[in-house]
mmCIF file of C-alpha atoms in Angstrom:
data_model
loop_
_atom_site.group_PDB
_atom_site.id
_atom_site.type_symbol
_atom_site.label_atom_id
_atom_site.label_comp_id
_atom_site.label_asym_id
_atom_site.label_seq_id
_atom_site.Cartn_x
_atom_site.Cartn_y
_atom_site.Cartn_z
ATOM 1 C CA UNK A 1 13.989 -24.749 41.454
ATOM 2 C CA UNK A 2 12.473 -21.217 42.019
ATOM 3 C CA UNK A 3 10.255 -20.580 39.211
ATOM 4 C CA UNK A 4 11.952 -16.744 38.598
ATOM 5 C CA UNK A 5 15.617 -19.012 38.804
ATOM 6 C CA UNK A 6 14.044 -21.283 35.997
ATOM 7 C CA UNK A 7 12.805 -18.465 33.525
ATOM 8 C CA UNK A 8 16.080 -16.537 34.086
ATOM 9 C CA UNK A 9 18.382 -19.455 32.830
ATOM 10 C CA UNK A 10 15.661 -20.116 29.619
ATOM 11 C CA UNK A 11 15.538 -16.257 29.165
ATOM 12 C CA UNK A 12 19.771 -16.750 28.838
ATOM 13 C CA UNK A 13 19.486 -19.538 27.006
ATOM 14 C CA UNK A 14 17.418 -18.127 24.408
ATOM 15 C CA UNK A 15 19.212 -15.039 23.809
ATOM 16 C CA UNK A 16 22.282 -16.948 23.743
ATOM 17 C CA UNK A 17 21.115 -18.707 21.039
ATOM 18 C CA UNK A 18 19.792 -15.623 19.443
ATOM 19 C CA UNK A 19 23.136 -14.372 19.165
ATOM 20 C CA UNK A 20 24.811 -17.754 17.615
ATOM 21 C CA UNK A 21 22.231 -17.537 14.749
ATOM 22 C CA UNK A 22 23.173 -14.022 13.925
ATOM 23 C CA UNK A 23 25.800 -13.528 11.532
ATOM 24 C CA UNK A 24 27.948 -10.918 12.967
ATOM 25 C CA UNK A 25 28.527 -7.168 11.361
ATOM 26 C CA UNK A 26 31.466 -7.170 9.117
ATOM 27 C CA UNK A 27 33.274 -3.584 8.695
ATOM 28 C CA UNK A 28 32.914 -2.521 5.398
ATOM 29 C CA UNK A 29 36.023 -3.219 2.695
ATOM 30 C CA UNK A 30 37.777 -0.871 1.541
ATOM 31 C CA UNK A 31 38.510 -0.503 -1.945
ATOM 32 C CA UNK A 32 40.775 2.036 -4.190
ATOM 33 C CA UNK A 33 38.961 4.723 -5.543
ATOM 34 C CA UNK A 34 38.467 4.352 -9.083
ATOM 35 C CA UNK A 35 39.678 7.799 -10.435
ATOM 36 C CA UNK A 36 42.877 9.279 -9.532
ATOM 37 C CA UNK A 37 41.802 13.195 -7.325
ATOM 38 C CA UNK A 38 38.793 11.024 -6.110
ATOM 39 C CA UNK A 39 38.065 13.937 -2.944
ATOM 40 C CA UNK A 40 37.736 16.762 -5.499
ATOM 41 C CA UNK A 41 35.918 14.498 -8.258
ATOM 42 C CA UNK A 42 32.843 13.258 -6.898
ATOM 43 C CA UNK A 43 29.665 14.393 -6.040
ATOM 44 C CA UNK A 44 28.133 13.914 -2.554
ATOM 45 C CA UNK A 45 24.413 12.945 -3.102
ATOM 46 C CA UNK A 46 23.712 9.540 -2.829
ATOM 47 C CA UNK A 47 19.982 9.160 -2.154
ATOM 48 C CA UNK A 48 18.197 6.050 -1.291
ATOM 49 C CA UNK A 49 14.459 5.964 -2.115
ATOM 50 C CA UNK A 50 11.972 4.902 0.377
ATOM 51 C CA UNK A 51 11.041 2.612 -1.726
ATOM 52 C CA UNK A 52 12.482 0.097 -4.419
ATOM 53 C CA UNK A 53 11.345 1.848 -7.218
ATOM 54 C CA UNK A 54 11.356 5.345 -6.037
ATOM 55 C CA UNK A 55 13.232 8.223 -7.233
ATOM 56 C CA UNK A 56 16.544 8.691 -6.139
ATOM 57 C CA UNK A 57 20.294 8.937 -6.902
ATOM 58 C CA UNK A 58 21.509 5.372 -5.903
ATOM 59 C CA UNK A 59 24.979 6.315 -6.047
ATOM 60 C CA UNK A 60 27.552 9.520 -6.911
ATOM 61 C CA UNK A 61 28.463 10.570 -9.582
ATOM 62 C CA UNK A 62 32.416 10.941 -10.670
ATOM 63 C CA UNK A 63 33.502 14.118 -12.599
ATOM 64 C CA UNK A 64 35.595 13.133 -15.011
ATOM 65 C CA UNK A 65 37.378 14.377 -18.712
ATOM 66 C CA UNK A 66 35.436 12.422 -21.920
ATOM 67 C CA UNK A 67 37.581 9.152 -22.688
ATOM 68 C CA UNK A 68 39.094 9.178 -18.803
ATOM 69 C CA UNK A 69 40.402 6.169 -17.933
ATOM 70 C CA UNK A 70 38.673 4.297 -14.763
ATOM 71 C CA UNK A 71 40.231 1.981 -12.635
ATOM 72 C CA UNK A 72 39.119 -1.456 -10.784
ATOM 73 C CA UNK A 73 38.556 -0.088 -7.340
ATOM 74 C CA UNK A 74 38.881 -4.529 -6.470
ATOM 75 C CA UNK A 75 39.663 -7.042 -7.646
ATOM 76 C CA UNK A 76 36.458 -8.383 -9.713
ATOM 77 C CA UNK A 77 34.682 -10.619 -12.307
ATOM 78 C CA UNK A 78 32.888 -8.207 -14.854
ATOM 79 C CA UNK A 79 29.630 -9.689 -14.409
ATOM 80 C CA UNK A 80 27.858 -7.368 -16.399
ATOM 81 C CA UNK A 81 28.928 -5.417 -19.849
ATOM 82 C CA UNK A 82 26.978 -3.937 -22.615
ATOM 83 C CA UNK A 83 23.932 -1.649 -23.334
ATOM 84 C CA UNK A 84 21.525 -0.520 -21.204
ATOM 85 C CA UNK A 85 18.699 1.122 -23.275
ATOM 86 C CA UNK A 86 21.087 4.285 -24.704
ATOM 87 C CA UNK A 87 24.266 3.932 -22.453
ATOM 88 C CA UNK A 88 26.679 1.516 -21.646
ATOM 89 C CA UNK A 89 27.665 0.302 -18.079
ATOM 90 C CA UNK A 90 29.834 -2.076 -16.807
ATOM 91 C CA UNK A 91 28.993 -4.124 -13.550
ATOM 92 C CA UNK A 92 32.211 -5.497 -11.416
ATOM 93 C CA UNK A 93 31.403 -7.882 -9.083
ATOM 94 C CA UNK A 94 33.861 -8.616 -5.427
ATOM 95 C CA UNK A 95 35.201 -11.954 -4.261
ATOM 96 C CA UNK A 96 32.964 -10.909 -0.901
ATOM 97 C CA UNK A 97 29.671 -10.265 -3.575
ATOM 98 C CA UNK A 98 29.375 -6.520 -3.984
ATOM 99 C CA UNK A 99 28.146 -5.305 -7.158
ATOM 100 C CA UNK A 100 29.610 -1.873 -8.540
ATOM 101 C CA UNK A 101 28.219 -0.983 -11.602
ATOM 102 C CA UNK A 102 29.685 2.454 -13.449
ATOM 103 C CA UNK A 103 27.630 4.455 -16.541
ATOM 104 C CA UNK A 104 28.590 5.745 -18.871
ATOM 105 C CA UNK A 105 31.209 3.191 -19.680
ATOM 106 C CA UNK A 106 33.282 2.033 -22.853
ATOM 107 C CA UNK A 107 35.162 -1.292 -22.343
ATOM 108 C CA UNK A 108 36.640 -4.079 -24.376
ATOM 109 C CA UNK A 109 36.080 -6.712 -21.429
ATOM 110 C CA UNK A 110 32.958 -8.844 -21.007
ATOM 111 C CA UNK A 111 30.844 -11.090 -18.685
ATOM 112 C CA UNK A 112 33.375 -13.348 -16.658
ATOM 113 C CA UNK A 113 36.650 -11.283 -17.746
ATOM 114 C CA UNK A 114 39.077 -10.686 -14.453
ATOM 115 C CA UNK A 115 40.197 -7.524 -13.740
ATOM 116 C CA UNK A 116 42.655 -6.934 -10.635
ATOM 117 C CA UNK A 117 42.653 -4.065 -8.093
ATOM 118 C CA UNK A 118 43.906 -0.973 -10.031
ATOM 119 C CA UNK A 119 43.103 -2.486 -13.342
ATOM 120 C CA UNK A 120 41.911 0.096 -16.064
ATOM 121 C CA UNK A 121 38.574 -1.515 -17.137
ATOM 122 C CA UNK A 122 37.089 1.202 -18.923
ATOM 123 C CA UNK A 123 36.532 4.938 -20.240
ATOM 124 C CA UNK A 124 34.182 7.519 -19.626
ATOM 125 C CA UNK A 125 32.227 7.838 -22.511
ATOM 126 C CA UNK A 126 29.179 9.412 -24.092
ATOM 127 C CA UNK A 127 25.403 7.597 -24.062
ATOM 128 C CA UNK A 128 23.439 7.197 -27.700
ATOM 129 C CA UNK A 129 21.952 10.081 -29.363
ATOM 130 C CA UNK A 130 18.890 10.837 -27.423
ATOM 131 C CA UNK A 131 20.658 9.914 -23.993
ATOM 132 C CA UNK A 132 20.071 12.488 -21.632
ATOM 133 C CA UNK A 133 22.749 12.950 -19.222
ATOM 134 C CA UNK A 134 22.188 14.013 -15.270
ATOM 135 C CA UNK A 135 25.419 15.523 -15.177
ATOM 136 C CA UNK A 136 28.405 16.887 -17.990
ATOM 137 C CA UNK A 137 31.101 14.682 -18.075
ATOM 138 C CA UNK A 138 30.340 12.446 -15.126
ATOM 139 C CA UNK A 139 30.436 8.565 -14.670
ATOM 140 C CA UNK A 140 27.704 6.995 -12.281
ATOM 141 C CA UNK A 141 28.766 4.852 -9.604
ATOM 142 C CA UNK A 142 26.726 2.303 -7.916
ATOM 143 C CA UNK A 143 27.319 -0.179 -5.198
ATOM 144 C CA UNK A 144 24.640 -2.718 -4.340
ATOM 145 C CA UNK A 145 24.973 -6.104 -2.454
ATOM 146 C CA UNK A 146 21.819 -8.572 -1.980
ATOM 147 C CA UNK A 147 19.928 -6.452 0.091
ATOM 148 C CA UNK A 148 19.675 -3.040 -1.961
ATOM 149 C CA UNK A 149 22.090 -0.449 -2.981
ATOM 150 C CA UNK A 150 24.712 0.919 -0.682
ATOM 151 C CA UNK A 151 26.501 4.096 -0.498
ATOM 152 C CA UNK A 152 29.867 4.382 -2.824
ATOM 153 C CA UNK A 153 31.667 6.497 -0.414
ATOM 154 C CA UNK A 154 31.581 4.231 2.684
ATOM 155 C CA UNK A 155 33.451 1.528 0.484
ATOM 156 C CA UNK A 156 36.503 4.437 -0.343
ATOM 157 C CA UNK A 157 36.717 5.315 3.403
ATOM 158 C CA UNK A 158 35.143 8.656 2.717
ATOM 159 C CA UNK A 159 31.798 8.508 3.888
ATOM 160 C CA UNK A 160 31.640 11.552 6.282
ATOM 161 C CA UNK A 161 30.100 11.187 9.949
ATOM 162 C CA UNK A 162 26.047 12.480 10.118
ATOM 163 C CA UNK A 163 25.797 15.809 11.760
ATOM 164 C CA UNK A 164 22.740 16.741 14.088
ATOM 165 C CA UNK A 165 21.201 19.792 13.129
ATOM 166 C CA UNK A 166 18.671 22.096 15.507
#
């Protein structure tokens, strides 16, 4: 066998099996938005940091009335509720493994309570004395899944397309 014939079938070969090890790229789920007027409600700056703990806004923020009721954007296991220094915050967890976590957050439910799509699971509430808020009434939302935080807005189908500027 020609030796170019030889290295051709193990150069398939080996990016055939390349590909079979690769999971492939799941489209993103989409969820319900978890405040009714979601377009008009939110803010649009999620910022990643170039680094893990570098400033940023790893999320958006939802504008919302004090006491506002928010709803399970999917259905979830609470897998984290209670304090976080001066706030509260309340961290949801999907069936597929993505976290969303919402601050400031009042809720009656705790670690391993169920809450269904649509589900109220909390209200918007105010942090301890001495909490300094980043924005008035707003609720920050937060999606992360093992490998870092993710943008909120690509998970309600509203993640608008990047635009190339000169």
């Amino acid at each position: 066998m020609p030796q170019g014939v030889l290295m051709l079938k193990l150069l398939t070969t080996f990016l055939l099996l390349i590909q079979a090890m690769t999971e492939p790229l799941k489209p993103p789920e989409i969820w319900a938005t978890p405040i009714p007027d979601f377009d008009s409600q939110h803010s649009w700056d999620y910022y990643l940091p170039a680094t893990e703990y570098g400033a940023g806004h790893r999320g958006i923020d939802l504008f919302v009335s004090p006491g506002q009721e928010l709803r399970a954007p999917f259905d979830a296991v609470v897998s984290f509720s209670g304090k976080v220094v001066d706030r509260n915050l309340i961290t949801l967890r999907s069936l597929t493994g993505y976290k969303a976590s919402f601050e400031v957050v009042c809720t009656d439910l705790t670690e391993g309570d169920w809450v269904s799509e649509g589900q109220v699971f909390g209200q918007a509430c105010k942090g301890d004395t001495g909490y300094h808020e980043h924005c008035q009434n707003c609720v920050h939302f937060s999606v992360r899944s093992p490998y870092g935080y993710l943008n909120p807005l690509l998970f309600v189908g509203k993640l608008k397309p990047s635009q190339l500027v000169s």
